[in-house]
Short mmCIF file of N, CA, C and O in Angstrom, two decimals:
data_model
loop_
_atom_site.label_atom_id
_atom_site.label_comp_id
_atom_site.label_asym_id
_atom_site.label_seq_id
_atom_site.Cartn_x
_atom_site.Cartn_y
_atom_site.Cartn_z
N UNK N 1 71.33 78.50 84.42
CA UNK N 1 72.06 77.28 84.77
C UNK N 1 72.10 77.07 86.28
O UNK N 1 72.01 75.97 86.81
N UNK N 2 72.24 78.16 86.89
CA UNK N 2 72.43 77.87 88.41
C UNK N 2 70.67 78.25 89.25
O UNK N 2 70.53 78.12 90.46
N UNK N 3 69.80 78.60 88.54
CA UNK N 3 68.43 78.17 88.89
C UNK N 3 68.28 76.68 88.54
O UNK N 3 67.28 76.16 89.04
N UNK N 4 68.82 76.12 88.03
CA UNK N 4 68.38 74.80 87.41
C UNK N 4 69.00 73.91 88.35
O UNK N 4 68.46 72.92 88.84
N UNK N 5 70.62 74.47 88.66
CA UNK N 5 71.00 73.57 89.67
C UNK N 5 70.37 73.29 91.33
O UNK N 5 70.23 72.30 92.06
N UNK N 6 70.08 74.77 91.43
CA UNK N 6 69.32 74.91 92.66
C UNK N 6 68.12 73.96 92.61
O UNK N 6 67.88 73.19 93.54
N UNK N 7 67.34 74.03 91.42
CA UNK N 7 65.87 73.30 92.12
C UNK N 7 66.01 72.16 92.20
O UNK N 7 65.16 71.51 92.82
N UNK N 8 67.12 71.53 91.61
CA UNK N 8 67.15 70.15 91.74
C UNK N 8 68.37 69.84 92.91
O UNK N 8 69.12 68.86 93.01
N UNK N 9 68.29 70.78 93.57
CA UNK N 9 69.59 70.36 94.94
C UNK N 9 68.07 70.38 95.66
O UNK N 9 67.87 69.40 96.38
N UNK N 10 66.89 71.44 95.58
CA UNK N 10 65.58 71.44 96.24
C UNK N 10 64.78 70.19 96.04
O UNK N 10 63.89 69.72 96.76
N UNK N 11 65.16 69.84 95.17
CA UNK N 11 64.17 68.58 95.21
C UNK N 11 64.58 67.34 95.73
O UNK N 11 63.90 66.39 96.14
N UNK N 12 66.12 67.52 95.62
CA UNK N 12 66.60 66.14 96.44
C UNK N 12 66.61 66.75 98.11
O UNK N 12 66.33 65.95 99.00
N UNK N 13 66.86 67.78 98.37
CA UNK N 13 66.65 68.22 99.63
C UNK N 13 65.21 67.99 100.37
O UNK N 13 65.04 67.73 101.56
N UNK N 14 64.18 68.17 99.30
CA UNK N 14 62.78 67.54 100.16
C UNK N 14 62.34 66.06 99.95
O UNK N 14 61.53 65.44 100.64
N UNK N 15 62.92 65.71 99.04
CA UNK N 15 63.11 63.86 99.41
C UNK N 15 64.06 63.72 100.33
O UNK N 15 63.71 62.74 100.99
N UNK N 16 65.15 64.17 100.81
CA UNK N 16 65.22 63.07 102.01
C UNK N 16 64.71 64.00 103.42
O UNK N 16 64.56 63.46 104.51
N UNK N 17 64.49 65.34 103.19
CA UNK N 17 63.48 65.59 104.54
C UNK N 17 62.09 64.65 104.45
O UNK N 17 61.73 64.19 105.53
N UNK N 18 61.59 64.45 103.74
CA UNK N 18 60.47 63.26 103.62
C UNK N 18 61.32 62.27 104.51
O UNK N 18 61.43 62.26 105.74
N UNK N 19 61.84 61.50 103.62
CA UNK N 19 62.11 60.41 104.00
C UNK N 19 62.65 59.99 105.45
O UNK N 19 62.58 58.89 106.00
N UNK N 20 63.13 61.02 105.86
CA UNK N 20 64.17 61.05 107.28
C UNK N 20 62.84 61.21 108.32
O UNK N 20 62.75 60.62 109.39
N UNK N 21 61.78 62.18 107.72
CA UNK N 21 60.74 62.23 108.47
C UNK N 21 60.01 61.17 109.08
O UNK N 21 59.71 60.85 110.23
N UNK N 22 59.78 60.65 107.75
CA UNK N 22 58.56 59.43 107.64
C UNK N 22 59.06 58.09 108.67
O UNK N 22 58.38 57.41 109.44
N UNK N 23 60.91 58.01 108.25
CA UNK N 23 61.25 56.99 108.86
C UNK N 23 61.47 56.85 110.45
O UNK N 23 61.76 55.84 111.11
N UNK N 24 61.24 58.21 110.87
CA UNK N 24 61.41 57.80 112.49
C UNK N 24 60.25 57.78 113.20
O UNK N 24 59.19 58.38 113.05
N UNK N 25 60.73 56.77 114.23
CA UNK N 25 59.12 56.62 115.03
C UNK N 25 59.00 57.78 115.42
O UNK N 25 59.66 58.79 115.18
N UNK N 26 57.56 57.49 116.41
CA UNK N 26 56.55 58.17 116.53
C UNK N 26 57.10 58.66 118.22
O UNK N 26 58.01 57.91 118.57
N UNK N 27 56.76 59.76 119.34
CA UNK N 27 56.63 59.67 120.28
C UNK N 27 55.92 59.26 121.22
O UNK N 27 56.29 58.68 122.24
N UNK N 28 55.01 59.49 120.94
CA UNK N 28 54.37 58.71 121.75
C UNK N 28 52.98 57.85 121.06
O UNK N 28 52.68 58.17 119.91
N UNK N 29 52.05 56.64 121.86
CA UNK N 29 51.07 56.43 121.21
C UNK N 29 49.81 56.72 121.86
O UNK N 29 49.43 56.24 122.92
N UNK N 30 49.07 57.72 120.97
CA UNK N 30 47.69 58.12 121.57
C UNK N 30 47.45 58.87 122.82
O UNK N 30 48.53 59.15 123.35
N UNK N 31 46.44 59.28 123.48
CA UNK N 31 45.97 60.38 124.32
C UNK N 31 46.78 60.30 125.72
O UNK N 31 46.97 61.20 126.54
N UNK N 32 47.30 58.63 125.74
CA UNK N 32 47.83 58.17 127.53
C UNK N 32 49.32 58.91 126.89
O UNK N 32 49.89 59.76 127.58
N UNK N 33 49.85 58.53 125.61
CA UNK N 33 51.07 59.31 125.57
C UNK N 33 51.86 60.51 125.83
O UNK N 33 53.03 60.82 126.02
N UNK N 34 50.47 61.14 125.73
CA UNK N 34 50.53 62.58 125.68
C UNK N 34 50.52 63.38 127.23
O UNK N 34 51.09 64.44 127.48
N UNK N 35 49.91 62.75 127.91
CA UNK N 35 49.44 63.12 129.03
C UNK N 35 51.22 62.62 130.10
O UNK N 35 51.89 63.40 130.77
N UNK N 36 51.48 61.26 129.87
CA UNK N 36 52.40 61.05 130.35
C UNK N 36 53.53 61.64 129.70
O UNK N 36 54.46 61.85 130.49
N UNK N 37 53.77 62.00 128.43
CA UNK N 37 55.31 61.69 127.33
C UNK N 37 55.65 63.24 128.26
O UNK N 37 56.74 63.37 128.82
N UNK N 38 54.75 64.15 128.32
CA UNK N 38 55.93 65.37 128.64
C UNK N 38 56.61 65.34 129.73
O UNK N 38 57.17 66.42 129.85
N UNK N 39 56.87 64.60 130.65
CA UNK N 39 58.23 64.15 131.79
C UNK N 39 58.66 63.47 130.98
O UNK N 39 59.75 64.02 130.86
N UNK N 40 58.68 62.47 130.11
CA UNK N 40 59.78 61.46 129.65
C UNK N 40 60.66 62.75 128.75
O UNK N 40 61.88 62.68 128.86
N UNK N 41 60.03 64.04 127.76
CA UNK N 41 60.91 65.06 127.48
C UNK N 41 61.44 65.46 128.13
O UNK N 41 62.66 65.37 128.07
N UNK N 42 60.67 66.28 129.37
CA UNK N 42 61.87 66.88 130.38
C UNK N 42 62.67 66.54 131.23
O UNK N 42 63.14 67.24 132.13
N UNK N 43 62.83 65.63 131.05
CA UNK N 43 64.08 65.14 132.04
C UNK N 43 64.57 63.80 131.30
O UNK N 43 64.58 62.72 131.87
N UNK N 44 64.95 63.97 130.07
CA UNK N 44 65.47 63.43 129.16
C UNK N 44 65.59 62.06 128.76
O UNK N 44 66.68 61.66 128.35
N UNK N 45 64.87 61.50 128.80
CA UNK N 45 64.07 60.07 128.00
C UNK N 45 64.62 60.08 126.81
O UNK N 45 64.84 58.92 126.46
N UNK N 46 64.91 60.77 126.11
CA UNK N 46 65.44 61.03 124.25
C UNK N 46 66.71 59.97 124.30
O UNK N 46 67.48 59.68 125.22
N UNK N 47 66.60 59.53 122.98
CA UNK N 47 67.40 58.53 122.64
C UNK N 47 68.72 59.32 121.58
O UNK N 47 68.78 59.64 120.40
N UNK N 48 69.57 59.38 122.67
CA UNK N 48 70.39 60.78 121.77
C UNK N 48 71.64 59.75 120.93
O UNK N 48 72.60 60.30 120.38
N UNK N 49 71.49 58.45 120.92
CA UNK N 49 72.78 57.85 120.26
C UNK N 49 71.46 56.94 119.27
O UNK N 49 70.26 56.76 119.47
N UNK N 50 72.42 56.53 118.17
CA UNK N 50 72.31 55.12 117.54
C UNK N 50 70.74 56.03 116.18
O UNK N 50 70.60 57.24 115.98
N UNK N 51 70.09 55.15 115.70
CA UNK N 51 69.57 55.76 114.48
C UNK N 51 68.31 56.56 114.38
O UNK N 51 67.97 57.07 113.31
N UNK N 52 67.54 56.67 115.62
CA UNK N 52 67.00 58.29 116.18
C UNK N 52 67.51 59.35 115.73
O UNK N 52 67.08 60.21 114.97
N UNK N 53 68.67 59.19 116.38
CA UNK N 53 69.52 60.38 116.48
C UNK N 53 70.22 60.93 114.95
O UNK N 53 70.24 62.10 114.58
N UNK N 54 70.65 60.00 114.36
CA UNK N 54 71.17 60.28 113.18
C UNK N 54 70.08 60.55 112.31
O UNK N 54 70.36 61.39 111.45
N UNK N 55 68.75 60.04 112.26
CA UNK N 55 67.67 61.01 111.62
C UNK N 55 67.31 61.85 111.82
O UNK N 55 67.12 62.74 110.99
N UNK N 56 67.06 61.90 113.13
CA UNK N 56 66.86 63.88 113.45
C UNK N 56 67.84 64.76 112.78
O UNK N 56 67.47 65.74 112.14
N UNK N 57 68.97 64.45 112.90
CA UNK N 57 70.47 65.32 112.51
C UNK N 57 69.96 65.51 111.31
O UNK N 57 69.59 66.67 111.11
N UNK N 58 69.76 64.55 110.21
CA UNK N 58 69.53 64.45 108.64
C UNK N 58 68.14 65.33 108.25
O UNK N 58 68.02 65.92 107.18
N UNK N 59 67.21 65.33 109.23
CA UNK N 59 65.73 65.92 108.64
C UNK N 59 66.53 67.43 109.25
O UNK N 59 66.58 68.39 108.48
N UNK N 60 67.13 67.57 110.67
CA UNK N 60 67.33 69.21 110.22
C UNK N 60 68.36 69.67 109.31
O UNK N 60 68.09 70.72 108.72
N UNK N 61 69.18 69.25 109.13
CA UNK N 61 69.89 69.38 108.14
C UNK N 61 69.31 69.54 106.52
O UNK N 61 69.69 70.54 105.91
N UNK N 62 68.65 68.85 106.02
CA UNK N 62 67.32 68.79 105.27
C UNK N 62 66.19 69.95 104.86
O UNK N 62 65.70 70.35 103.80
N UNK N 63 66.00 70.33 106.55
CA UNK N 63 65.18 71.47 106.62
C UNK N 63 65.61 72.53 106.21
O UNK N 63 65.03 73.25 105.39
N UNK N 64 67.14 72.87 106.93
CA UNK N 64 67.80 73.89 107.04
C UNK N 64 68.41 74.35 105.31
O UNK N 64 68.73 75.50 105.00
N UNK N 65 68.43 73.26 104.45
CA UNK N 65 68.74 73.48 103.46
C UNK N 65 67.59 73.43 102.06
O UNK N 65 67.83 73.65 100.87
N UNK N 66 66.55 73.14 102.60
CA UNK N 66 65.59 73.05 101.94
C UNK N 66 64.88 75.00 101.74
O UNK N 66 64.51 75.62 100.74
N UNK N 67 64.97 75.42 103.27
CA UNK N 67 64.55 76.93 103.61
C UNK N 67 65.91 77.95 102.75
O UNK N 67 65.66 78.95 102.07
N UNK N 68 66.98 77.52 102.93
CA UNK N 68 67.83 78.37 102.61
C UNK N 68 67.82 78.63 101.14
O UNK N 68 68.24 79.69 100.68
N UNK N 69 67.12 77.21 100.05
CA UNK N 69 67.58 77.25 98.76
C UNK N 69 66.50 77.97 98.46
O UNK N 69 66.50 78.90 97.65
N UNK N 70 65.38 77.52 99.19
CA UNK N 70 63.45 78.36 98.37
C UNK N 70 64.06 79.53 98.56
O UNK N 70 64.26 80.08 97.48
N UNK N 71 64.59 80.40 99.86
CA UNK N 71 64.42 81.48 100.17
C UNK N 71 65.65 82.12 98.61
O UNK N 71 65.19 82.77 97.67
N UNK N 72 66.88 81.81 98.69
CA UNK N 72 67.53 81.75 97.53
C UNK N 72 66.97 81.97 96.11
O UNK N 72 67.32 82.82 95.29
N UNK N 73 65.91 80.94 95.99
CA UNK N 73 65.53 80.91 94.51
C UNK N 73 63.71 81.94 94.81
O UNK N 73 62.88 82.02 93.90
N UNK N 74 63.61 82.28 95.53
CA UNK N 74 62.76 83.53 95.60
C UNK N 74 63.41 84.61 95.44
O UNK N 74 62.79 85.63 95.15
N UNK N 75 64.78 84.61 95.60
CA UNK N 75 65.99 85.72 95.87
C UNK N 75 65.82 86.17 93.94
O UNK N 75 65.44 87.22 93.43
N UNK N 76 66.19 85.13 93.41
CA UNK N 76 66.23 85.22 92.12
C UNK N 76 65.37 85.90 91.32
O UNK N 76 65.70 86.81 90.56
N UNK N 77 64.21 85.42 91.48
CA UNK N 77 63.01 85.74 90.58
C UNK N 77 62.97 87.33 90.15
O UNK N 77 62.07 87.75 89.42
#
């Protein structure tokens, strides 16, 4: 009963790490991005308010519970 509950807390746990993923933009676009984007990281360009931010929070959150339940239900077996 409580393997059963787990995989399906796992499966809603990797739909919305999908989804939280998929939905935030991108950093940068293409090869000029790349070359320039790492000063806009270090010295903090990041958009730390408003719905960036609340997706990042949600995909690690996501992650963090996605690793804890596999590792869990490997625990089991």
């Amino acid at each position: 009963m409580i393997r059963l509950a787990l995989m399906i807390l796992l499966g809603v746990a990797s739909l919305v790490l999908i989804a939280s993923i998929l939905l935030q933009s991108g950093n940068s676009a293409g090869l000029s991005g790349s070359i320039g984007g790492g000063a806009e990281q270090l010295f903090g360009k990041k958009k730390s308010k408003g719905y960036e931010a609340i997706l990042s929070k949600i995909a690690t959150v996501a992650a963090v519970l996605f690793i804890v339940i596999s590792l869990t239900l490997c625990a089991l077996e």
